[in-house]
Each structure stands twice: as C-alpha cells, then as structure tokens.
Amino acid sequence: MALFRSKAERKVEEAGYDPSRLPPGQYLTEKWPVLHAGTVPEIDLETWDFRVWGEVEEPLTLTWEQFRELPSVEVTIDIHCVTRWSRFDTSFRGVHWRELAKLVRPRPGARFVVAHAEQGFTANVPLRALEDENALLAYDADGEPLPPEHGWPLRLVVPSKYFWKSAKWLRGLELRARDQPGFWERYGYHNDADYCK
Ligand SMILES: Nc1nc2c(c(=O)[nH]1)N[C@H]1C(S)=C(S)[C@@H](COP(=O)(O)O)O[C@H]1N2
Ligand SMILES: [Mo]
C-alpha cells in the first residue's frame, strides 16, 4: 500500500473506489467529457456501412442491420483520456473483434489495425489490443444508444489504451502487417498510448 496518496487519489478513495485504479497523473471525473477533432458527423443508417479489409482472407462490408445481427457482449471499463481525466465504470454493449475475425479470417501476417472513422479520422492499435476480452465495437453506452457526440452509431472501445485510440463514428478496420500512425499519433501522441507509464 502506498504511504502517500495524491489529492487525486484521495478523491477516488472518498468516492468509494480503489485508488489503484487511477493511473499516475490522472484525476477522476463523474461527468463524461466530449473530445474530438472536427464536428459531430451527420449519419444516415440507410447508407452507413462497415468494412474490414487489408490482411484478411475475406474482406467484408456490412450494412447497419447486418452489423446489429452479430452477437453482442457488454463490458464495463474505465476510460483514461490523455488530457488527464478518467471516468470509471462506463458500460458498453457491442460486438467483439472475434465475431468479425470469424468472418474475415485474418491472414497470419496481420498484426496491426487502423481504425477508420468518419471525416478521415484514423487510430492505430496492435491487433492484440482488439483481442483483449474488454475491447469492442460499441453501439450502446450505459444501456442507451451512444449519444451522437460520443460516437453514434458505432465506436471503438480499447480499454487497454488511452481513449484517443477508441475511434468514434467508426466505419471500418484495416488489418495490416506493419503499423501506421493514425490521426493523433501523427500530431505527436505516443504511438502506444499506454497510460500505465
Ligand atoms: N472520430 C474520432 N474519434 C475520436 C477522436 C476524434 O478526434 N475523432 N478523439 C479521441 C479522443 S482524443 C478521445 S479522448 C475520445 C473521447 O471520447 P468521448 O468524447 O466519448 O469522451 O475519443 C477519441 N475518438
Ligand atoms: Mo483524448
């Protein structure tokens, strides 16, 4: 047990949580801040589609209806934004990567993923990060459809990384043999987005 607690850690304790859940330098917020480049896109589910391509045997395009037919799971995770806020226990429902992997069959060389979102936004993650039991392609948050500003109709949720990897308004996943920096990574954010460091 740590001898000294920071002010932020004491607040976490007072709120009834284990202070070890708060990564170094973060503070807890009860609200859910909204953060993105650009504007909230307008989306028409009639024309919306979701694609998986790249290092896969069977590239895939799904309509919204088809996507919603995939088996879904619910996870409850902590969000950590690199701007230092953390939000505990947000529950998300959506589709785990394994369901898509069954359909597209990744090639053996597939090791990285570029998530493609509306308006050209991208975020890169190792494929491993999507295999994480708690990662998912989410359409509900806290029991409701995602609010538009939080990524409706679909966002990535990668709890093992800072939240900038969790692309909102997700439209596709590109599997790659080599890594390729995404939008924030090109602006100088650390490629790994590891909040434990
Ligand atoms: N499409 C898109 N997704 C994005 C971003 C963005 O600019 N565009 N910003 C990321 C960043 S920096 C953060 S912290 C989270 C914020 O998600 P929230 O607004 O739901 O809290 O979204 C991530 N996903
Ligand atoms: Mo962020």
PDB file of N, CA and C and ligand atoms in Angstrom, residues 35-36 80-83 85 162-165 184 189, ligand 2:
ATOM      1  N   LEU A  35     -14.585  14.841 -26.469  1.00  0.00           N
ATOM      2  CA  LEU A  35     -13.319  15.286 -27.047  1.00  0.00           C
ATOM      3  C   LEU A  35     -13.127  14.744 -28.453  1.00  0.00           C
ATOM      4  N   HIS A  36     -12.996  15.607 -29.405  1.00  0.00           N
ATOM      5  CA  HIS A  36     -12.654  15.149 -30.753  1.00  0.00           C
ATOM      6  C   HIS A  36     -12.217  16.318 -31.612  1.00  0.00           C
ATOM      7  N   HIS A  80      -9.603   6.371 -19.772  1.00  0.00           N
ATOM      8  CA  HIS A  80      -8.497   7.259 -19.398  1.00  0.00           C
ATOM      9  C   HIS A  80      -8.124   8.117 -20.594  1.00  0.00           C
ATOM     10  N   CYS A  81      -8.386   9.427 -20.487  1.00  0.00           N
ATOM     11  CA  CYS A  81      -8.012  10.337 -21.575  1.00  0.00           C
ATOM     12  C   CYS A  81      -6.647  10.923 -21.279  1.00  0.00           C
ATOM     13  N   VAL A  82      -5.859  11.114 -22.323  1.00  0.00           N
ATOM     14  CA  VAL A  82      -4.506  11.633 -22.163  1.00  0.00           C
ATOM     15  C   VAL A  82      -4.520  13.075 -21.639  1.00  0.00           C
ATOM     16  N   THR A  83      -5.672  13.767 -21.755  1.00  0.00           N
ATOM     17  CA  THR A  83      -5.777  15.101 -21.158  1.00  0.00           C
ATOM     18  C   THR A  83      -6.041  14.999 -19.649  1.00  0.00           C
ATOM     19  N   TRP A  85      -8.240  13.200 -17.640  1.00  0.00           N
ATOM     20  CA  TRP A  85      -9.431  12.760 -16.921  1.00  0.00           C
ATOM     21  C   TRP A  85      -9.626  11.260 -17.091  1.00  0.00           C
ATOM     22  N   TYR A 162      -5.003   4.679 -23.816  1.00  0.00           N
ATOM     23  CA  TYR A 162      -5.651   5.980 -23.677  1.00  0.00           C
ATOM     24  C   TYR A 162      -6.808   6.048 -24.667  1.00  0.00           C
ATOM     25  N   PHE A 163      -7.808   6.851 -24.321  1.00  0.00           N
ATOM     26  CA  PHE A 163      -9.079   6.811 -25.039  1.00  0.00           C
ATOM     27  C   PHE A 163      -8.993   7.368 -26.473  1.00  0.00           C
ATOM     28  N   TRP A 164      -7.889   8.021 -26.802  1.00  0.00           N
ATOM     29  CA  TRP A 164      -7.854   8.551 -28.173  1.00  0.00           C
ATOM     30  C   TRP A 164      -7.804   7.430 -29.206  1.00  0.00           C
ATOM     31  N   LYS A 165      -7.415   6.212 -28.790  1.00  0.00           N
ATOM     32  CA  LYS A 165      -7.424   5.078 -29.718  1.00  0.00           C
ATOM     33  C   LYS A 165      -8.848   4.597 -30.001  1.00  0.00           C
ATOM     34  N   TRP A 184      -4.087  11.246 -34.281  1.00  0.00           N
ATOM     35  CA  TRP A 184      -3.428  11.875 -33.128  1.00  0.00           C
ATOM     36  C   TRP A 184      -1.975  11.455 -33.036  1.00  0.00           C
ATOM     37  N   TYR A 189       1.185  12.327 -30.489  1.00  0.00           N
ATOM     38  CA  TYR A 189       0.827  11.490 -29.341  1.00  0.00           C
ATOM     39  C   TYR A 189       1.641  10.206 -29.402  1.00  0.00           C
TER      40      TYR A 189
HETATM   41 MO    MO B   2      -8.178  12.307 -25.772  1.00  0.00          MO
END
